[in-house]
Amino acid sequence: MCDERHKVNVTCRVNGREYTLCVFPLMRLLDVLREELRLTGTKEGCGEGECGACSVLIDGELVNSCLVPALQVNGAEITTIEGIADGDRLHTVQEAFIEAGGAQCGICTPGMILAAVSLLGRMPEPSEEDMRAGLAGNLCRCTGYMKIFEAVARVCQKTGTKVNA
Amino acid sequence: MANRLVGRAVPRKEGGDKVTGKARYIDDLTFPGMLYGATVRSPCARGRIKGIHFEGGIPWDGFTIVTATDIPGKNCIVLLSDDHPGLAQRVVNHPEEPIVLLAHPDKYLLEEARRSVRLEIESLPAVFTIEESLARKEIIWGRDNIFKSIRVEKGNVDEAWAQADFIVEGEYRTGAQEQLYIEPNGMIAVANPQEGVTVWGSMQCPYYVHKALVCLFGLPESKVRVIQVETGGGFGGKEEYPSMIAGHAALLAWKSGKPVKLIYDRAEDMAATTKRHPSRTRHRTAVSKEGKLLAMEIEFVIDGGAYMTLSPVVLSRGTIHAAGPYHCPNIRIQSRAVATNAPPHGAFRGFGAPQSTFALERHLNKVARVVGLSPEELRRRNFIREGQSTATGQVIREKVDMAGLMERAFELSRYYAKTQRFAEENRGRRDKKGIGFACFLHGAGFTGSGEKYLASVVGVEATPAGRARILAASTEIGQGANTILCQIAAEALGLEYDQIEMASPDTGVVPNSGPTVASRTCMIIGKLVESACLAVKQTLVGSGLLKPDYSPEEFFRACAAYTQKCGPLKAFSQYQPPPEIHWDEEKYRGDAYSAYAWAVYVAEVTVDSLTYEVHVDDFVAVQEVGKVINPVLGGGQIEGGVAQAIGYALFENVVWQEGRMVNSQMTNYIIPTAADVPRIRTYFDEVPYAHGPAGAKGLGELPMDGTAPAIVNAIEDALGIGLDQIPVLPEHLVELLEVSRV
Ligand code: FES
Ligand code: FES
């Protein structure tokens, strides 16, 4: 099927849809998403695993997609920012980011929202310290993080859990 | 109907697109047949270009190659002057200076090709520091290495020294700082001799780019079109340099006949584009034993890098802010922007004011110590009041209450209790705690006659569908321009927020409203939006189609009826300075800014006396910025600025080697993470400003000015040593403490 030289088949599910792609094995997952699948919501801020703008979930784990070679996601389930809302209905984390002012320029936002979703998945009631630790891999240059913490806290209020100060 | 929308936290206009990943930034766009572009840059700081060699192993025939000789117009990126070439031709003046451009459909091959261009450069002696430049070790720019000198004189400084009880001197330095917007710079261009040049990209100032392209291509203004797309942060870093990138993308597109995308990777963006000007400030202050400032002599120097770019204007703002929110009868400020062989330094939030404010707010702590007063008492005795004048002789006509802001900040931070408690508890402890503060001001809008010359224009269009559309070149870069301008328009027109839209900042569609910089968008552009809205309303009412107290539905109907009868309904409004504003550019005297924001910030820190790491534990930011149009966005501006300035004070260290930034990666240039920022507590005191839209002034740059000195003053409180330089890194503290122990 994949007869281009040096390329391989990679099969994975992205946002619930199955894809079989013919790509270079070392192509970055970030490029696979952005260029092969045209899912441009995942951003590149540094390309070296520092900023978290490229964060996606692989089998539920938060990872920097700029550090993941395509070959490694064979058989995996990937969630990007495009797969977070339920159709037109925003995810509570997305709603909270809008309400609290958690997105300014928006370039860190897709990654930050996935990091928040992942944090809340692990810890439904994160303290402020948990938030600091849980989001420390995602850099934001605009907000000073306060309104991002507030957004996460709002999600907990909405879902009935409480944030321990 | 007062303030239905102003002062409310309406959600950001483009928020939905940003949280779903639908917002399209420049790297998210592709054009059919598009090529990728790359830039070959100078490896050395200064030299003569002897040859450009395209080495073997690369199919060069498939590449578009552009050098200076391909430039159809004038080889310069015009801004304040025309000294800055688009591509170096015979000489290079800084590392990373662009020399050759390449384009190819395969970006991996392109990267290989970029590394296979060998530049033969005969190097020349270069200048790397303020001192070397001032000493004219080599003349590298103009006749004397000086881009601009400014002298401010108030009263008679020379006569004041004799009356002084104390004369206090100090020297302070600030380092370069990278803006580090998370979206690197990028542009896409389509260009050919028939249709002209069109550029899409990440930028703050579409009309700056427009002006530069007109000159670079020698085209009439109508043949150049610049469109801002969603922009992932700017902070000044996308004020002037995007003109260069747009020029490069357009040159490649012009030569290849294909659309060209030119996106910088992080390392290139950090190493090649502008950073905050490094500075050196010297203070000499005469003070009475009662703690009254009698004279201030200030020498302020900034390192502008290799070309002029915006250095004169940065210098101007830094100079005017150098004496702070204090009244002193005799002031002399002499300042210079000098050339070095580093990439040009440029705009960055605060624009010269953070540098001179750092120096002053450190120096006043020293003055207080010499006089024997607390830092707060010294300031209290010298705060400027209504009716008194600034360094440039500007009489303050607004209500200003610095002492009140300070008391509020002290109450909120429990300053007095903490200074005492920390002093007692620090003894014998490994963790030393400290609390410190800074008092400062920030002028909104362009300096002096800047706004008058810009003469910005804003339009408002009433659409047949009954909506109002704002036509402005102001760019949304995360700060919330779209949202607040729509709020101001909705308020002025008596419509709902959702009924107002922003036209895309496209020079083919919107008038020149000037750049999106200098904390001017809210105060200046907002005011123009407000008056254009009133003009639309007046036209409708005057035509008899609308009665003065209308409902939104009646407004729709009137719009539809009007446009059917008379065609499109647009009103434009042009900037007029408020009355009583005078500025003498020659003497540097008069009303430097039409309004100021005033602030007092308090920082609490812990210094680990073993590792010398500093952590900011609490931060209180109290400010008076006029009416706050949107409290969530306004708060977000302050918090973001404080965090950025925490980086400026404690982490962000540009390591230079022969004019080149060597730590141009996010792994070794460190900015604050979620784990590094304390709770930032923001308070607004709102005194409506008569000439601002709904009473607003500017606030975007303010938090950058006072945060670093507040933190360093807190470190001084914790350790008992004076620090005169930022960033304060653990290795600096080790050194200083070692010295102070000997
Ligand atoms: S782009 Fe992947 S971590 Fe920055
Ligand atoms: S919102 Fe701009 S980087 Fe986070």
mmCIF file of N, CA, C and O in Angstrom, chain B residues 320-360:
data_model
loop_
_atom_site.group_PDB
_atom_site.id
_atom_site.type_symbol
_atom_site.label_atom_id
_atom_site.label_comp_id
_atom_site.label_asym_id
_atom_site.label_seq_id
_atom_site.Cartn_x
_atom_site.Cartn_y
_atom_site.Cartn_z
ATOM 1 N N ILE B 320 11.973 60.053 29.297
ATOM 2 C CA ILE B 320 10.875 60.792 29.929
ATOM 3 C C ILE B 320 10.408 60.094 31.208
ATOM 4 O O ILE B 320 9.965 60.744 32.147
ATOM 5 N N HIS B 321 10.541 58.763 31.256
ATOM 6 C CA HIS B 321 10.131 58.039 32.462
ATOM 7 C C HIS B 321 11.245 57.961 33.515
ATOM 8 O O HIS B 321 11.021 57.450 34.610
ATOM 9 N N ALA B 322 12.429 58.481 33.188
ATOM 10 C CA ALA B 322 13.592 58.251 34.059
ATOM 11 C C ALA B 322 13.490 58.920 35.424
ATOM 12 O O ALA B 322 14.127 58.487 36.378
ATOM 13 N N ALA B 323 12.697 59.981 35.538
ATOM 14 C CA ALA B 323 12.567 60.645 36.829
ATOM 15 C C ALA B 323 11.306 60.220 37.577
ATOM 16 O O ALA B 323 11.043 60.707 38.691
ATOM 17 N N GLY B 324 10.531 59.332 36.978
ATOM 18 C CA GLY B 324 9.428 58.685 37.684
ATOM 19 C C GLY B 324 8.310 59.607 38.124
ATOM 20 O O GLY B 324 8.215 60.751 37.668
ATOM 21 N N PRO B 325 7.457 59.123 39.025
ATOM 22 C CA PRO B 325 6.280 59.882 39.457
ATOM 23 C C PRO B 325 6.612 60.799 40.630
ATOM 24 O O PRO B 325 5.904 60.803 41.639
ATOM 25 N N TYR B 326 7.717 61.515 40.516
ATOM 26 C CA TYR B 326 8.164 62.346 41.631
ATOM 27 C C TYR B 326 8.287 63.788 41.179
ATOM 28 O O TYR B 326 8.480 64.065 40.004
ATOM 29 N N HIS B 327 8.222 64.666 42.169
ATOM 30 C CA HIS B 327 8.431 66.064 41.868
ATOM 31 C C HIS B 327 9.836 66.449 42.315
ATOM 32 O O HIS B 327 10.198 66.237 43.466
ATOM 33 N N CYS B 328 10.597 67.007 41.427
ATOM 34 C CA CYS B 328 11.924 67.492 41.778
ATOM 35 C C CYS B 328 12.134 68.778 40.985
ATOM 36 O O CYS B 328 11.892 68.797 39.776
ATOM 37 N N PRO B 329 12.559 69.855 41.647
ATOM 38 C CA PRO B 329 12.639 71.147 40.952
ATOM 39 C C PRO B 329 13.742 71.219 39.905
ATOM 40 O O PRO B 329 13.636 71.986 38.952
ATOM 41 N N ASN B 330 14.803 70.441 40.108
ATOM 42 C CA ASN B 330 15.942 70.540 39.184
ATOM 43 C C ASN B 330 16.278 69.157 38.628
ATOM 44 O O ASN B 330 16.621 68.248 39.388
ATOM 45 N N ILE B 331 16.160 69.014 37.340
ATOM 46 C CA ILE B 331 16.425 67.703 36.731
ATOM 47 C C ILE B 331 17.216 67.895 35.448
ATOM 48 O O ILE B 331 16.908 68.776 34.640
ATOM 49 N N ARG B 332 18.236 67.079 35.281
ATOM 50 C CA ARG B 332 18.914 67.014 33.990
ATOM 51 C C ARG B 332 18.987 65.544 33.584
ATOM 52 O O ARG B 332 19.443 64.703 34.357
ATOM 53 N N ILE B 333 18.518 65.254 32.399
ATOM 54 C CA ILE B 333 18.631 63.882 31.887
ATOM 55 C C ILE B 333 19.365 63.952 30.562
ATOM 56 O O ILE B 333 18.965 64.700 29.666
ATOM 57 N N GLN B 334 20.460 63.221 30.471
ATOM 58 C CA GLN B 334 21.175 63.144 29.202
ATOM 59 C C GLN B 334 21.149 61.705 28.768
ATOM 60 O O GLN B 334 21.566 60.828 29.517
ATOM 61 N N SER B 335 20.655 61.477 27.573
ATOM 62 C CA SER B 335 20.553 60.081 27.186
ATOM 63 C C SER B 335 21.003 59.868 25.755
ATOM 64 O O SER B 335 20.938 60.783 24.928
ATOM 65 N N ARG B 336 21.466 58.674 25.516
ATOM 66 C CA ARG B 336 21.965 58.332 24.189
ATOM 67 C C ARG B 336 21.603 56.893 23.820
ATOM 68 O O ARG B 336 21.620 56.006 24.678
ATOM 69 N N ALA B 337 21.284 56.694 22.564
ATOM 70 C CA ALA B 337 21.134 55.344 22.021
ATOM 71 C C ALA B 337 22.352 55.107 21.150
ATOM 72 O O ALA B 337 22.623 55.901 20.240
ATOM 73 N N VAL B 338 23.104 54.049 21.451
ATOM 74 C CA VAL B 338 24.366 53.841 20.746
ATOM 75 C C VAL B 338 24.341 52.569 19.902
ATOM 76 O O VAL B 338 23.557 51.646 20.150
ATOM 77 N N ALA B 339 25.240 52.526 18.926
ATOM 78 C CA ALA B 339 25.311 51.386 18.020
ATOM 79 C C ALA B 339 26.309 50.347 18.522
ATOM 80 O O ALA B 339 27.369 50.696 19.045
ATOM 81 N N THR B 340 25.952 49.075 18.380
ATOM 82 C CA THR B 340 26.889 47.970 18.606
ATOM 83 C C THR B 340 26.669 46.969 17.472
ATOM 84 O O THR B 340 25.672 47.061 16.759
ATOM 85 N N ASN B 341 27.564 46.002 17.335
ATOM 86 C CA ASN B 341 27.399 45.026 16.264
ATOM 87 C C ASN B 341 26.610 43.813 16.732
ATOM 88 O O ASN B 341 27.046 42.667 16.640
ATOM 89 N N ALA B 342 25.431 44.086 17.252
ATOM 90 C CA ALA B 342 24.474 43.031 17.617
ATOM 91 C C ALA B 342 23.241 43.249 16.748
ATOM 92 O O ALA B 342 23.039 44.355 16.234
ATOM 93 N N PRO B 343 22.394 42.216 16.574
ATOM 94 C CA PRO B 343 21.150 42.460 15.832
ATOM 95 C C PRO B 343 20.406 43.624 16.487
ATOM 96 O O PRO B 343 20.455 43.768 17.709
ATOM 97 N N PRO B 344 19.748 44.466 15.692
ATOM 98 C CA PRO B 344 19.090 45.642 16.271
ATOM 99 C C PRO B 344 18.149 45.261 17.415
ATOM 100 O O PRO B 344 17.393 44.290 17.304
ATOM 101 N N HIS B 345 18.241 46.009 18.500
ATOM 102 C CA HIS B 345 17.280 45.837 19.584
ATOM 103 C C HIS B 345 16.039 46.628 19.235
ATOM 104 O O HIS B 345 16.107 47.583 18.456
ATOM 105 N N GLY B 346 14.931 46.244 19.804
ATOM 106 C CA GLY B 346 13.706 46.869 19.328
ATOM 107 C C GLY B 346 12.626 47.005 20.365
ATOM 108 O O GLY B 346 12.873 47.018 21.566
ATOM 109 N N ALA B 347 11.420 47.110 19.843
ATOM 110 C CA ALA B 347 10.270 47.332 20.706
ATOM 111 C C ALA B 347 10.033 46.131 21.607
ATOM 112 O O ALA B 347 10.140 44.984 21.161
ATOM 113 N N PHE B 348 9.751 46.400 22.836
ATOM 114 C CA PHE B 348 9.295 45.368 23.767
ATOM 115 C C PHE B 348 8.536 46.087 24.857
ATOM 116 O O PHE B 348 9.073 46.999 25.505
ATOM 117 N N ARG B 349 7.296 45.668 25.033
ATOM 118 C CA ARG B 349 6.427 46.150 26.119
ATOM 119 C C ARG B 349 7.167 47.004 27.150
ATOM 120 O O ARG B 349 8.065 46.503 27.829
ATOM 121 N N GLY B 350 6.795 48.262 27.219
ATOM 122 C CA GLY B 350 7.434 49.185 28.158
ATOM 123 C C GLY B 350 8.353 50.155 27.452
ATOM 124 O O GLY B 350 8.439 51.310 27.795
ATOM 125 N N PHE B 351 9.096 49.659 26.435
ATOM 126 C CA PHE B 351 9.735 50.499 25.427
ATOM 127 C C PHE B 351 10.676 51.543 26.044
ATOM 128 O O PHE B 351 10.495 52.742 25.850
ATOM 129 N N GLY B 352 11.651 51.088 26.803
ATOM 130 C CA GLY B 352 12.606 52.024 27.416
ATOM 131 C C GLY B 352 12.257 52.370 28.854
ATOM 132 O O GLY B 352 13.146 52.619 29.669
ATOM 133 N N ALA B 353 10.980 52.384 29.176
ATOM 134 C CA ALA B 353 10.571 52.744 30.540
ATOM 135 C C ALA B 353 10.966 51.691 31.584
ATOM 136 O O ALA B 353 11.388 52.054 32.687
ATOM 137 N N PRO B 354 10.871 50.379 31.282
ATOM 138 C CA PRO B 354 11.294 49.408 32.300
ATOM 139 C C PRO B 354 12.763 49.601 32.685
ATOM 140 O O PRO B 354 13.133 49.454 33.849
ATOM 141 N N GLN B 355 13.590 49.963 31.717
ATOM 142 C CA GLN B 355 15.011 50.140 31.983
ATOM 143 C C GLN B 355 15.244 51.320 32.931
ATOM 144 O O GLN B 355 15.907 51.179 33.964
ATOM 145 N N SER B 356 14.695 52.482 32.587
ATOM 146 C CA SER B 356 14.993 53.648 33.419
ATOM 147 C C SER B 356 14.224 53.593 34.735
ATOM 148 O O SER B 356 14.675 54.131 35.745
ATOM 149 N N THR B 357 13.077 52.934 34.747
ATOM 150 C CA THR B 357 12.317 52.792 35.995
ATOM 151 C C THR B 357 13.048 51.866 36.963
ATOM 152 O O THR B 357 13.079 52.110 38.171
ATOM 153 N N PHE B 358 13.644 50.809 36.426
ATOM 154 C CA PHE B 358 14.427 49.916 37.289
ATOM 155 C C PHE B 358 15.508 50.711 38.009
ATOM 156 O O PHE B 358 15.678 50.632 39.220
ATOM 157 N N ALA B 359 16.241 51.514 37.248
ATOM 158 C CA ALA B 359 17.346 52.279 37.821
ATOM 159 C C ALA B 359 16.841 53.223 38.915
ATOM 160 O O ALA B 359 17.382 53.266 40.023
ATOM 161 N N LEU B 360 15.786 53.960 38.608
ATOM 162 C CA LEU B 360 15.297 54.958 39.565
ATOM 163 C C LEU B 360 14.784 54.301 40.848
ATOM 164 O O LEU B 360 15.099 54.744 41.958
#
